[in-house]
Short mmCIF file of C-alpha atoms and ligand atoms in Angstrom, two decimals:
data_model
loop_
_atom_site.label_atom_id
_atom_site.label_comp_id
_atom_site.label_asym_id
_atom_site.label_seq_id
_atom_site.Cartn_x
_atom_site.Cartn_y
_atom_site.Cartn_z
CA MET A 5 178.09 130.92 84.67
CA ARG A 6 178.98 133.55 82.07
CA LEU A 7 176.78 133.61 78.97
CA ASP A 8 178.23 133.86 75.48
CA THR A 9 175.13 135.45 73.95
CA GLU A 10 176.52 135.45 70.44
CA LYS A 11 177.14 131.70 70.52
CA LEU A 12 173.78 131.19 72.19
CA ARG A 13 171.90 133.10 69.47
CA ALA A 14 173.65 131.16 66.73
CA TYR A 15 172.82 127.91 68.52
CA TYR A 16 169.17 128.91 68.78
CA SER A 17 168.58 130.16 65.23
CA ASP A 18 165.97 128.38 63.02
CA ALA A 19 163.33 128.60 65.72
CA PRO A 20 160.11 126.59 65.38
CA GLU A 21 156.82 128.52 65.55
CA ASP A 22 155.99 128.11 69.21
CA ILE A 23 159.25 128.95 70.94
CA SER A 24 162.34 131.07 70.44
CA LEU A 25 165.21 132.39 72.51
CA GLY A 26 163.26 135.65 72.84
CA ASP A 27 160.74 133.83 75.08
CA ILE A 28 163.44 133.33 77.71
CA ASP A 29 164.74 135.79 80.26
CA LEU A 30 168.49 135.25 80.02
CA ASP A 31 168.97 136.75 83.48
CA ARG A 32 166.81 134.06 85.06
CA ILE A 33 168.26 130.85 83.68
CA PRO A 34 168.07 128.02 86.26
CA ALA A 35 171.48 127.26 87.76
CA HIS A 36 170.98 123.50 87.96
CA VAL A 37 168.71 121.49 85.68
CA SER A 38 168.18 117.79 86.24
CA ILE A 39 166.64 115.36 83.77
CA ILE A 40 165.04 111.93 84.12
CA MET A 41 165.76 110.68 80.62
CA ASP A 42 162.86 108.32 80.00
CA GLY A 43 161.13 106.75 77.00
CA ASN A 44 163.99 105.22 75.01
CA GLY A 45 162.30 101.82 74.93
CA ARG A 46 158.95 103.19 73.79
CA TRP A 47 160.64 105.30 71.12
CA ALA A 48 162.27 102.19 69.67
CA THR A 49 159.23 99.94 70.03
CA ALA A 50 157.04 102.49 68.22
CA ARG A 51 159.43 102.17 65.27
CA GLY A 52 159.49 98.38 65.32
CA LEU A 53 163.08 98.47 66.61
CA ASP A 54 164.80 96.73 69.48
CA ARG A 55 164.80 98.72 72.74
CA SER A 56 168.57 99.00 72.52
CA ARG A 57 168.21 101.24 69.47
CA GLY A 58 166.31 103.65 71.66
CA HIS A 59 169.20 103.83 74.09
CA VAL A 60 171.63 104.44 71.23
CA ALA A 61 169.39 107.22 69.90
CA GLY A 62 169.16 108.63 73.43
CA VAL A 63 172.90 109.28 73.44
CA ASP A 64 172.44 111.93 70.73
CA SER A 65 169.82 113.67 72.88
CA LEU A 66 172.16 113.61 75.84
CA ARG A 67 175.00 115.14 73.83
CA GLU A 68 172.65 117.91 72.71
CA ALA A 69 171.40 118.45 76.28
CA VAL A 70 175.00 118.91 77.48
CA THR A 71 175.74 121.41 74.71
CA THR A 72 172.46 123.24 75.31
CA SER A 73 173.23 123.50 79.02
CA VAL A 74 176.66 124.93 78.30
CA ARG A 75 175.21 127.45 75.80
CA LEU A 76 172.54 128.51 78.31
CA GLY A 77 175.23 129.00 80.91
CA LEU A 78 173.99 126.50 83.51
CA ASP A 79 176.22 125.80 86.48
CA ALA A 80 175.15 122.17 86.51
CA LEU A 81 173.28 119.58 84.47
CA SER A 82 172.50 116.26 86.10
CA VAL A 83 170.85 113.31 84.39
CA TYR A 84 169.42 109.99 85.53
CA ALA A 85 170.96 107.31 83.33
CA PHE A 86 170.61 104.08 85.34
CA SER A 87 168.79 103.44 88.59
CA THR A 88 169.50 100.88 91.29
CA GLU A 89 166.26 99.25 90.11
CA ASN A 90 167.31 99.08 86.46
CA TRP A 91 169.39 95.94 87.23
CA ARG A 92 166.03 94.15 87.03
CA ARG A 93 166.00 94.57 83.26
CA PRO A 94 166.98 91.72 80.92
CA GLN A 95 170.71 91.01 81.17
CA HIS A 96 171.38 91.91 77.53
CA GLU A 97 169.79 95.34 78.01
CA VAL A 98 171.85 95.97 81.16
CA ASP A 99 175.00 94.85 79.31
CA LEU A 100 174.21 97.13 76.38
CA LEU A 101 173.68 100.11 78.67
CA MET A 102 176.95 99.52 80.56
CA HIS A 103 178.77 99.20 77.25
CA LEU A 104 177.09 102.34 75.94
CA PHE A 105 178.08 104.36 79.02
CA ALA A 106 181.73 103.40 78.57
CA THR A 107 181.99 103.89 74.80
CA THR A 108 180.00 107.14 74.87
CA LEU A 109 182.13 108.63 77.60
CA VAL A 110 185.35 107.90 75.73
CA LYS A 111 183.86 109.37 72.56
CA GLU A 112 182.55 112.50 74.25
CA LEU A 113 185.64 113.39 76.29
CA PRO A 114 186.79 115.86 73.59
CA LEU A 115 183.45 117.68 73.96
CA PHE A 116 184.03 117.98 77.72
CA HIS A 117 187.49 119.39 77.08
CA GLN A 118 186.27 121.77 74.40
CA GLU A 119 183.44 123.07 76.58
CA ASN A 120 185.40 123.00 79.86
CA VAL A 121 182.85 120.63 81.43
CA ARG A 122 183.66 118.87 84.67
CA LEU A 123 182.30 115.38 85.05
CA ARG A 124 181.05 113.71 88.20
CA PHE A 125 179.00 110.66 89.00
CA LEU A 126 176.08 110.14 91.32
CA GLY A 127 175.58 106.59 92.56
CA ASP A 128 177.53 103.51 93.51
CA ILE A 129 180.07 103.43 90.71
CA ASP A 130 182.17 100.74 92.42
CA ALA A 131 179.52 98.13 91.67
CA LEU A 132 179.70 98.66 87.89
CA PRO A 133 181.50 96.32 85.46
CA GLU A 134 185.23 96.91 85.46
CA ARG A 135 185.54 98.46 82.02
CA THR A 136 182.76 100.95 82.72
CA ARG A 137 184.35 101.81 86.06
CA THR A 138 187.79 102.31 84.49
CA VAL A 139 186.43 104.63 81.83
CA PHE A 140 184.43 106.58 84.41
CA GLN A 141 187.56 107.06 86.50
CA ARG A 142 189.41 108.27 83.41
CA GLY A 143 186.61 110.77 82.76
CA LEU A 144 186.85 112.03 86.34
CA ASP A 145 190.64 112.38 86.19
CA GLU A 146 190.71 114.08 82.80
CA THR A 147 188.05 116.67 83.60
CA ALA A 148 188.97 117.35 87.23
CA ASP A 149 190.58 120.69 86.39
CA HIS A 150 187.73 122.00 84.25
CA ASP A 151 185.94 124.86 85.91
CA GLY A 152 183.00 125.38 83.57
CA MET A 153 179.70 123.55 83.90
CA THR A 154 179.40 120.43 86.05
CA PHE A 155 177.83 117.44 84.33
CA ALA A 156 176.63 114.84 86.81
CA LEU A 157 175.69 111.41 85.49
CA ALA A 158 173.58 109.30 87.83
CA VAL A 159 174.46 105.66 87.28
CA ASN A 160 173.52 102.86 89.67
CA TYR A 161 171.83 105.65 91.57
CA GLY A 162 168.96 105.22 94.03
CA SER A 163 167.89 108.01 96.31
CA ARG A 164 166.89 105.80 99.23
CA ALA A 165 170.21 103.95 99.07
CA GLU A 166 171.94 107.34 98.95
CA ILE A 167 170.13 108.60 102.07
CA ALA A 168 170.74 105.30 103.91
CA ARG A 169 174.43 105.59 103.01
CA ALA A 170 174.58 109.11 104.40
CA ALA A 171 172.86 107.95 107.62
CA ARG A 172 175.35 105.10 107.91
CA GLN A 173 178.29 107.48 107.49
CA ILE A 174 176.90 109.84 110.11
CA ALA A 175 176.33 106.95 112.54
CA LEU A 176 179.87 105.69 112.02
CA GLU A 177 181.38 109.13 112.51
CA ALA A 178 179.30 109.63 115.66
CA ALA A 179 180.35 106.21 116.99
CA GLN A 180 183.98 107.20 116.42
CA GLY A 181 183.42 110.45 118.28
CA LEU A 182 184.11 112.54 115.18
CA ILE A 183 180.74 114.31 115.24
CA ASP A 184 178.17 115.15 117.89
CA PRO A 185 174.85 113.35 117.24
CA ALA A 186 172.96 116.36 118.60
CA GLY A 187 174.58 118.53 115.94
CA VAL A 188 173.44 116.46 112.95
CA ASP A 189 171.46 118.87 110.79
CA GLU A 190 170.25 119.12 107.17
CA ARG A 191 173.63 120.34 106.05
CA ALA A 192 175.34 117.30 107.61
CA VAL A 193 173.07 115.05 105.56
CA SER A 194 173.50 117.07 102.33
CA GLU A 195 177.27 116.92 102.66
CA ARG A 196 177.17 113.13 102.73
CA LEU A 197 174.99 112.67 99.65
CA TYR A 198 176.45 111.92 96.22
CA THR A 199 175.46 115.47 95.25
CA ALA A 200 177.61 117.11 97.97
CA GLY A 201 178.67 120.56 96.83
CA LEU A 202 176.11 120.79 94.02
CA PRO A 203 173.23 123.23 94.41
CA ASP A 204 169.80 121.57 94.56
CA PRO A 205 168.17 121.41 91.12
CA ASP A 206 165.99 124.40 90.23
CA LEU A 207 164.24 122.51 87.47
CA LEU A 208 163.55 118.80 87.02
CA ILE A 209 162.53 117.61 83.57
CA ARG A 210 161.06 114.16 83.01
CA THR A 211 160.44 112.95 79.50
CA SER A 212 157.87 110.38 78.28
CA GLY A 213 155.03 111.67 80.43
CA GLU A 214 155.57 109.66 83.61
CA MET A 215 154.54 111.56 86.75
CA ARG A 216 156.88 109.92 89.23
CA LEU A 217 160.36 110.25 90.65
CA SER A 218 161.45 106.61 90.35
CA ASN A 219 163.78 106.94 93.34
CA TYR A 220 165.59 110.02 92.00
CA LEU A 221 166.99 112.82 94.22
CA LEU A 222 164.22 112.58 96.84
CA TRP A 223 166.10 114.85 99.24
CA GLN A 224 167.48 117.33 96.70
CA LEU A 225 164.19 117.95 94.89
CA ALA A 226 162.41 119.33 97.97
CA TYR A 227 161.71 122.72 96.30
CA THR A 228 162.49 121.95 92.67
CA GLU A 229 160.05 122.91 89.90
CA PHE A 230 158.87 119.86 87.91
CA TYR A 231 158.33 119.83 84.17
CA VAL A 232 156.95 116.67 82.58
CA THR A 233 156.80 116.43 78.80
CA PRO A 234 155.22 113.62 76.75
CA THR A 235 158.20 113.84 74.39
CA LEU A 236 160.28 110.65 74.48
CA TRP A 237 163.94 111.09 75.37
CA PRO A 238 165.38 110.39 71.87
CA ASP A 239 163.15 113.22 70.54
CA PHE A 240 164.20 115.71 73.23
CA ASP A 241 166.18 118.54 71.62
CA ARG A 242 167.37 122.10 72.33
CA TRP A 243 163.88 123.46 71.65
CA GLU A 244 162.28 121.09 74.12
CA PHE A 245 164.88 122.26 76.61
CA LEU A 246 163.91 125.87 75.92
CA ARG A 247 160.21 125.07 76.42
CA ALA A 248 161.06 123.61 79.81
CA VAL A 249 163.06 126.70 80.80
CA ALA A 250 160.22 128.95 79.62
CA ALA A 251 157.74 126.96 81.75
CA PHE A 252 160.13 127.20 84.71
CA GLN A 253 160.33 130.97 84.33
CA GLY A 254 156.54 131.17 84.42
CA ARG A 255 156.39 129.55 87.85
CA SER A 256 156.13 131.35 91.15
CA ARG A 257 158.66 129.82 93.53
CA ARG A 258 157.60 130.58 97.07
CA PHE A 259 159.67 128.15 99.15
CA GLY A 260 156.88 128.06 101.69
CA GLY A 261 156.60 131.83 101.98
CA VAL A 262 154.32 134.33 100.28
CA VAL A 263 154.97 136.46 97.24
CA ALA A 264 155.30 140.18 98.00
CA SER A 265 152.41 142.04 96.32
C1 IPE B 105 165.16 105.41 79.85
O1 IPE B 105 164.36 104.80 78.89
C2 IPE B 105 166.55 104.86 79.88
C3 IPE B 105 166.86 104.04 81.06
C4 IPE B 105 166.10 103.83 82.08
C5 IPE B 105 168.17 103.42 81.08
P1 IPE B 105 163.58 103.45 79.17
O2 IPE B 105 164.44 102.31 78.79
O3 IPE B 105 163.09 103.44 80.58
O4 IPE B 105 162.38 103.59 78.16
P2 IPE B 105 160.87 103.16 78.40
O5 IPE B 105 160.41 103.88 79.63
O6 IPE B 105 160.85 101.68 78.56
O7 IPE B 105 160.16 103.63 77.17
C1 IPE B 106 163.92 105.98 85.64
O1 IPE B 106 163.30 105.43 84.53
C2 IPE B 106 165.37 105.69 85.57
C3 IPE B 106 166.09 106.33 84.51
C4 IPE B 106 165.59 107.17 83.63
C5 IPE B 106 167.46 106.01 84.43
P1 IPE B 106 162.59 104.00 84.59
O2 IPE B 106 162.04 103.77 83.24
O3 IPE B 106 163.52 102.99 85.13
O4 IPE B 106 161.44 104.26 85.67
P2 IPE B 106 160.08 103.49 85.92
O5 IPE B 106 160.41 102.05 86.05
O6 IPE B 106 159.19 103.76 84.76
O7 IPE B 106 159.55 104.11 87.17
MG1 MG B 107 161.35 104.05 81.44
#
């Protein structure tokens, strides 16, 4: 994606001591960054607040992450917002999250228009409450023609369910004689995942210090660089994002090969 360096510099003025835009190679920005947004509950609990306040605060971080991604010129930003396992949470927390997804999306549509961001969803959206589903569909319809960054929101997403779904589709198509079972390759699987058409993430960020994937993008993260920060999601800002990109640029990606010396 094309970089507007003037806008980017203005966005990244007032640098803290440890990091600045100058620490980043603007020619080597990752194309696709994915984030497991974790730690909302702990952020709230540490302040004596209800967990829901952490989710509300997390929305501000998400808005900033979208803007940061656009400024950095990413092709895609994907974020894990609700897993297939998160239905196990107390009903009032699930309700609050579903409500928050819907209201936030409506509120942020102008930002998507302004920044030419195309929205997509990863996960089984059909199983969501009707209002959330309706708003999501509206978001898809209204941003379908945008050709800037893709913003993928993973909601009711589980990687194992996603892979099982792809296998089921392949089996059905084979049974109908539409595809040859012997020809099923990695590409055939990739094309039937929720992420079809998106490049695999170059960088995965997880906030709140947890060193696990929690059923997120198991297939797509095969060669992704991981960056785990102890920062809780509501405290994650444009500078934290820059630290992650700087760490990414310090890595040697070998994809199983060797680095030419
Ligand atoms: C992440 O924050 C948001 C969702 C999973 C919806 P958490 O709610 O998991 O926060 P912690 O991990 O309990 O602190
Ligand atoms: C992963 O976070 C899911 C999202 C961030 C949406 P969780 O908080 O649900 O993960 P676990 O339970 O700590 O593994
Ligand atoms: Mg969590």
